[in-house]
C-alpha cells in the first residue's frame, strides 16, 4: 500500500493498470512516476467515484455492481479471448475470496459465485487460499486482539460499536498496522450490531477510519463527509483532530442514520 523510499525506477511502458481504487491520490507518489513513464494509465475498480475526487482516466474499467476487482478482471480477460489456466484462476479466485470475505459481501448478485465456480475447475486447492488469506494469526496477534476487543464501546442499544486502535498496542505485540485490517470484520460478527467504526492511529491526532454496515444503513455518506470513500456498506476516511471530538462526530452521524438518539441528546 505504500510506495516510498528507494525503489526500482519505472521503465517506459505503454500501459499501467491500477487496481482496486479509482482515485489517483491513493497511489501517490507512484502516480506521478507513472504519468512520466507510461503512455496510458487505466483504473480497474469497483468503488464508486467520489463526488469531490478526481475523475478516473478515460477508458478505465469502473463497475460498482461488481463485488470485487477480481470479477471485473475476469470479464476483461474473457473479453480479450484469453483462456483461463491454473495461475489466472488462482489469482482471480484469491481476489474474489478476499474482497468478498469468502462471499459474505456479494451484494445481491450471484455473479461472484458463478465466476468462482468456473475458476474452481482450474484451481484444485481453494482451502489453501482460504488458509493463506484468513488463518494467519500469530500468538502475538491473538494477544493483541484479546486486549483491544475488550475496549470496544457500544452505542445505540448495542447497534453501533466503536474501537480505537493505538499504535502502541501494535508495537507492544510486535505487529504492523496492516495486521489490524481484519479487526473491524471481527467486530461485525456481534449479532446486535448494525454498524461499526474503527479508528486506527496512524500518527498523533491522525486516524484512519474504517466503517462497516450490515445493510440497514448506507455508511458511505459518513465517510464522504470526511472526504473519504468506499462502498455503500464498507467505507473509510483519513481523519485529523482530537480523538474524542472525531468519535463524537462519527457516532452522531451513524446513530442519526440508525434513527437512534445520540448520547448527547438523550434525556
Tab-separated table of C-alpha atoms in Angstrom:
chain	number	residue	atom	x	y	z
A	1	UNK	CA	0.000	0.000	0.000
A	2	UNK	CA	3.000	2.296	0.351
A	3	UNK	CA	5.332	3.417	-2.434
A	4	UNK	CA	8.096	5.440	-0.858
A	5	UNK	CA	11.825	5.481	-0.316
A	6	UNK	CA	14.306	3.794	-2.665
A	7	UNK	CA	12.656	1.773	-5.396
A	8	UNK	CA	13.370	0.403	-8.829
A	9	UNK	CA	12.931	3.115	-11.486
A	10	UNK	CA	9.847	2.711	-13.649
A	11	UNK	CA	10.731	1.977	-17.255
A	12	UNK	CA	8.958	3.472	-20.247
A	13	UNK	CA	5.838	1.447	-20.937
A	14	UNK	CA	2.656	1.593	-22.977
A	15	UNK	CA	0.130	0.884	-20.239
A	16	UNK	CA	-0.151	0.923	-16.456
A	17	UNK	CA	-3.122	-0.670	-14.683
A	18	UNK	CA	-4.122	0.406	-11.172
A	19	UNK	CA	-6.431	-1.979	-9.323
A	20	UNK	CA	-8.965	-1.540	-6.513
A	21	UNK	CA	-9.065	2.250	-6.477
A	22	UNK	CA	-10.124	4.904	-8.970
A	23	UNK	CA	-8.584	7.813	-7.064
A	24	UNK	CA	-5.069	8.724	-8.149
A	25	UNK	CA	-4.436	10.301	-4.735
A	26	UNK	CA	-4.475	6.828	-3.199
A	27	UNK	CA	-1.360	5.836	-5.148
A	28	UNK	CA	0.771	8.938	-4.757
A	29	UNK	CA	3.671	9.435	-5.180
A	30	UNK	CA	3.650	6.430	-7.506
A	31	UNK	CA	1.061	8.026	-9.789
A	32	UNK	CA	3.364	10.951	-10.567
A	33	UNK	CA	6.041	8.500	-11.675
A	34	UNK	CA	3.554	6.601	-13.823
A	35	UNK	CA	2.499	9.801	-15.580
A	36	UNK	CA	6.114	10.447	-16.543
A	37	UNK	CA	6.830	6.990	-17.919
A	38	UNK	CA	3.530	5.448	-19.091
A	39	UNK	CA	1.694	6.305	-22.278
A	40	UNK	CA	-1.666	5.371	-20.772
A	41	UNK	CA	-2.940	4.765	-17.216
A	42	UNK	CA	-6.191	2.920	-16.565
A	43	UNK	CA	-8.030	2.120	-13.345
A	44	UNK	CA	-9.775	-1.216	-12.743
A	45	UNK	CA	-12.101	-0.783	-9.794
A	46	UNK	CA	-15.482	-1.469	-8.212
A	47	UNK	CA	-15.682	1.504	-5.827
A	48	UNK	CA	-17.963	4.492	-6.545
A	49	UNK	CA	-16.192	7.545	-7.924
A	50	UNK	CA	-16.043	10.224	-5.228
A	51	UNK	CA	-18.092	13.339	-5.886
A	52	UNK	CA	-15.264	15.579	-4.687
A	53	UNK	CA	-12.453	13.408	-6.030
A	54	UNK	CA	-10.560	13.406	-9.329
A	55	UNK	CA	-12.147	11.666	-12.302
A	56	UNK	CA	-10.635	8.314	-13.347
A	57	UNK	CA	-8.682	8.361	-16.583
A	58	UNK	CA	-10.735	7.901	-19.795
A	59	UNK	CA	-11.192	4.248	-20.698
A	60	UNK	CA	-10.883	2.979	-17.125
A	61	UNK	CA	-12.902	-0.078	-16.099
A	62	UNK	CA	-15.203	1.038	-13.261
A	63	UNK	CA	-18.138	-1.224	-12.348
A	64	UNK	CA	-19.783	-0.570	-8.988
A	65	UNK	CA	-22.071	-3.579	-9.486
A	66	UNK	CA	-19.090	-5.899	-9.074
A	67	UNK	CA	-18.349	-7.246	-5.602
A	68	UNK	CA	-14.611	-7.329	-6.298
A	69	UNK	CA	-11.975	-6.135	-8.717
A	70	UNK	CA	-11.341	-9.806	-9.475
A	71	UNK	CA	-14.773	-10.035	-11.100
A	72	UNK	CA	-14.022	-7.093	-13.387
A	73	UNK	CA	-10.643	-8.610	-14.263
A	74	UNK	CA	-12.374	-11.900	-15.111
A	75	UNK	CA	-14.603	-10.206	-17.686
A	76	UNK	CA	-11.677	-8.243	-19.133
A	77	UNK	CA	-9.710	-11.470	-19.574
A	78	UNK	CA	-12.714	-13.166	-21.163
A	79	UNK	CA	-13.281	-10.186	-23.448
A	80	UNK	CA	-9.687	-10.373	-24.650
A	81	UNK	CA	-10.180	-14.022	-25.559
A	82	UNK	CA	-7.554	-15.238	-23.095
A	83	UNK	CA	-8.055	-18.815	-21.939
A	84	UNK	CA	-8.166	-19.441	-18.218
A	85	UNK	CA	-5.436	-21.559	-16.675
A	86	UNK	CA	-4.448	-22.525	-13.144
A	87	UNK	CA	-2.366	-19.408	-12.484
A	88	UNK	CA	-5.011	-16.999	-13.745
A	89	UNK	CA	-7.782	-18.836	-11.914
A	90	UNK	CA	-5.869	-18.809	-8.639
A	91	UNK	CA	-5.205	-15.067	-8.852
A	92	UNK	CA	-8.818	-14.233	-9.705
A	93	UNK	CA	-10.273	-16.550	-7.074
A	94	UNK	CA	-7.948	-15.085	-4.441
A	95	UNK	CA	-9.127	-11.581	-5.320
A	96	UNK	CA	-12.812	-12.520	-5.164
A	97	UNK	CA	-12.488	-14.550	-1.961
A	98	UNK	CA	-10.610	-11.774	-0.165
A	99	UNK	CA	-12.710	-8.829	-1.310
A	100	UNK	CA	-15.985	-10.591	-0.515
A	101	UNK	CA	-14.621	-12.075	2.737
A	102	UNK	CA	-15.420	-15.583	1.498
A	103	UNK	CA	-18.664	-14.467	-0.158
A	104	UNK	CA	-20.131	-12.624	2.834
A	105	UNK	CA	-20.281	-9.399	0.814
A	106	UNK	CA	-21.507	-10.298	-2.660
A	107	UNK	CA	-24.262	-7.681	-2.978
A	108	UNK	CA	-27.483	-9.102	-4.437
A	109	UNK	CA	-25.949	-10.834	-7.431
A	110	UNK	CA	-24.910	-14.472	-7.943
A	111	UNK	CA	-22.043	-13.308	-10.170
A	112	UNK	CA	-19.294	-13.903	-7.609
A	113	UNK	CA	-20.443	-17.478	-7.041
A	114	UNK	CA	-20.866	-18.236	-10.747
A	115	UNK	CA	-17.419	-16.912	-11.644
A	116	UNK	CA	-15.826	-18.746	-8.728
A	117	UNK	CA	-17.493	-22.000	-9.757
A	118	UNK	CA	-15.782	-21.727	-13.133
A	119	UNK	CA	-12.445	-20.754	-11.593
A	120	UNK	CA	-12.538	-23.789	-9.309
A	121	UNK	CA	-12.448	-26.005	-12.375
A	122	UNK	CA	-8.811	-24.876	-12.658
A	123	UNK	CA	-7.899	-24.179	-9.019
A	124	UNK	CA	-7.945	-27.506	-7.196
A	125	UNK	CA	-6.986	-26.347	-3.721
A	126	UNK	CA	-9.188	-23.416	-2.653
A	127	UNK	CA	-8.746	-24.328	1.010
A	128	UNK	CA	-5.059	-23.433	0.755
A	129	UNK	CA	-6.081	-19.990	-0.488
A	130	UNK	CA	-8.588	-19.628	2.347
A	131	UNK	CA	-5.943	-20.576	4.899
A	132	UNK	CA	-3.402	-18.136	3.484
A	133	UNK	CA	-5.937	-15.307	3.449
A	134	UNK	CA	-7.815	-15.785	6.694
A	135	UNK	CA	-5.991	-18.214	9.006
A	136	UNK	CA	-2.759	-16.363	9.622
A	137	UNK	CA	-2.988	-15.170	13.242
A	138	UNK	CA	0.232	-15.313	15.229
A	139	UNK	CA	0.276	-15.728	19.008
A	140	UNK	CA	1.080	-12.022	19.228
A	141	UNK	CA	-1.944	-11.192	17.089
A	142	UNK	CA	-4.237	-13.208	19.369
A	143	UNK	CA	-2.840	-11.441	22.457
A	144	UNK	CA	-3.346	-8.112	20.711
A	145	UNK	CA	-6.955	-8.981	19.877
A	146	UNK	CA	-7.588	-10.066	23.453
A	147	UNK	CA	-6.591	-6.604	24.650
A	148	UNK	CA	-8.197	-4.353	22.074
A	149	UNK	CA	-11.512	-6.185	21.700
A	150	UNK	CA	-12.107	-5.695	25.416
A	151	UNK	CA	-12.022	-1.937	24.787
A	152	UNK	CA	-14.976	-1.780	22.370
A	153	UNK	CA	-17.520	0.935	23.142
A	154	UNK	CA	-21.184	0.339	22.303
A	155	UNK	CA	-23.800	2.925	21.399
A	156	UNK	CA	-27.422	2.928	20.304
A	157	UNK	CA	-28.517	-0.009	22.453
A	158	UNK	CA	-25.729	-2.178	21.075
A	159	UNK	CA	-26.336	-1.352	17.414
A	160	UNK	CA	-23.055	0.556	16.956
A	161	UNK	CA	-19.562	-0.457	18.071
A	162	UNK	CA	-16.580	1.899	18.171
A	163	UNK	CA	-12.957	0.927	18.743
A	164	UNK	CA	-9.701	2.852	18.791
A	165	UNK	CA	-6.526	1.002	17.846
A	166	UNK	CA	-3.413	2.653	19.236
A	167	UNK	CA	-0.069	2.283	17.508
A	168	UNK	CA	1.486	1.458	20.887
A	169	UNK	CA	-0.731	-1.631	21.171
A	170	UNK	CA	0.668	-2.891	17.885
A	171	UNK	CA	4.230	-2.121	18.930
A	172	UNK	CA	3.742	-3.962	22.222
A	173	UNK	CA	2.832	-7.133	20.310
A	174	UNK	CA	5.415	-6.702	17.516
A	175	UNK	CA	2.728	-6.157	14.887
A	176	UNK	CA	2.380	-3.867	11.898
A	177	UNK	CA	-0.632	-1.644	11.239
A	178	UNK	CA	-1.636	-3.937	8.400
A	179	UNK	CA	-2.106	-6.737	10.956
A	180	UNK	CA	-5.153	-4.863	12.262
A	181	UNK	CA	-7.036	-4.725	8.971
A	182	UNK	CA	-9.438	-7.521	9.884
A	183	UNK	CA	-10.378	-6.271	13.356
A	184	UNK	CA	-13.469	-4.426	12.170
A	185	UNK	CA	-14.764	-7.524	10.395
A	186	UNK	CA	-14.421	-9.468	13.645
A	187	UNK	CA	-16.418	-6.793	15.435
A	188	UNK	CA	-19.196	-7.098	12.866
A	189	UNK	CA	-19.787	-10.695	13.970
A	190	UNK	CA	-21.571	-9.332	17.068
A	191	UNK	CA	-25.218	-10.155	16.451
A	192	UNK	CA	-26.786	-6.938	17.776
A	193	UNK	CA	-24.646	-4.643	15.645
A	194	UNK	CA	-25.843	-2.762	12.607
A	195	UNK	CA	-22.649	-0.730	12.156
A	196	UNK	CA	-19.088	-0.383	13.406
A	197	UNK	CA	-16.407	2.302	13.350
A	198	UNK	CA	-12.709	1.584	13.805
A	199	UNK	CA	-10.174	4.362	14.414
A	200	UNK	CA	-6.616	3.267	13.616
A	201	UNK	CA	-3.984	5.646	14.956
A	202	UNK	CA	-1.564	6.499	12.153
A	203	UNK	CA	0.228	9.342	13.971
A	204	UNK	CA	-0.584	11.723	16.827
A	205	UNK	CA	-4.080	13.105	16.103
A	206	UNK	CA	-4.234	11.279	12.759
A	207	UNK	CA	-6.606	8.331	12.347
A	208	UNK	CA	-7.612	6.004	9.561
A	209	UNK	CA	-11.354	5.479	9.940
A	210	UNK	CA	-12.912	2.208	8.779
A	211	UNK	CA	-16.700	1.903	8.675
A	212	UNK	CA	-18.938	-1.116	8.196
A	213	UNK	CA	-22.698	-1.641	7.974
A	214	UNK	CA	-24.727	-4.837	7.838
A	215	UNK	CA	-27.058	-3.223	5.313
A	216	UNK	CA	-29.676	-1.420	7.368
A	217	UNK	CA	-27.942	1.882	6.664
A	218	UNK	CA	-25.586	3.121	3.983
A	219	UNK	CA	-22.269	4.049	5.564
A	220	UNK	CA	-20.603	5.672	2.555
A	221	UNK	CA	-22.135	9.073	3.292
A	222	UNK	CA	-20.401	9.189	6.662
A	223	UNK	CA	-17.022	8.568	5.034
A	224	UNK	CA	-17.689	11.117	2.300
A	225	UNK	CA	-18.457	13.778	4.918
A	226	UNK	CA	-14.796	13.410	5.919
A	227	UNK	CA	-13.570	13.395	2.273
A	228	UNK	CA	-13.337	9.608	2.320
A	229	UNK	CA	-14.914	6.952	0.127
A	230	UNK	CA	-15.553	3.267	-0.419
A	231	UNK	CA	-18.736	1.233	-0.819
A	232	UNK	CA	-22.270	1.777	0.429
A	233	UNK	CA	-21.718	-0.613	3.344
A	234	UNK	CA	-17.916	-0.521	3.739
A	235	UNK	CA	-16.067	2.774	3.619
A	236	UNK	CA	-13.286	4.790	5.198
A	237	UNK	CA	-11.534	8.122	5.541
A	238	UNK	CA	-8.426	9.769	6.947
A	239	UNK	CA	-9.227	11.981	9.933
A	240	UNK	CA	-7.163	14.621	11.690
A	241	UNK	CA	-8.010	16.008	15.109
A	242	UNK	CA	-8.598	15.024	18.704
A	243	UNK	CA	-9.971	11.515	19.058
A	244	UNK	CA	-12.820	12.406	21.428
A	245	UNK	CA	-14.140	15.060	19.058
A	246	UNK	CA	-13.796	12.872	15.977
A	247	UNK	CA	-15.513	9.967	17.707
A	248	UNK	CA	-18.451	12.146	18.700
A	249	UNK	CA	-18.883	13.364	15.120
A	250	UNK	CA	-18.805	9.858	13.678
A	251	UNK	CA	-21.060	8.341	16.341
A	252	UNK	CA	-23.648	11.103	15.951
A	253	UNK	CA	-23.780	10.648	12.178
A	254	UNK	CA	-24.173	6.883	12.361
A	255	UNK	CA	-26.784	6.967	15.123
A	256	UNK	CA	-28.730	9.541	13.109
A	257	UNK	CA	-28.790	7.140	10.171
A	258	UNK	CA	-29.834	4.328	12.502
A	259	UNK	CA	-32.589	6.613	13.833
A	260	UNK	CA	-31.234	6.193	17.354
A	261	UNK	CA	-30.739	9.223	19.656
A	262	UNK	CA	-27.107	10.134	20.226
A	263	UNK	CA	-25.844	10.060	23.842
A	264	UNK	CA	-25.764	13.868	23.979
A	265	UNK	CA	-29.439	14.077	23.007
A	266	UNK	CA	-30.760	11.524	25.477
A	267	UNK	CA	-32.745	12.709	28.448
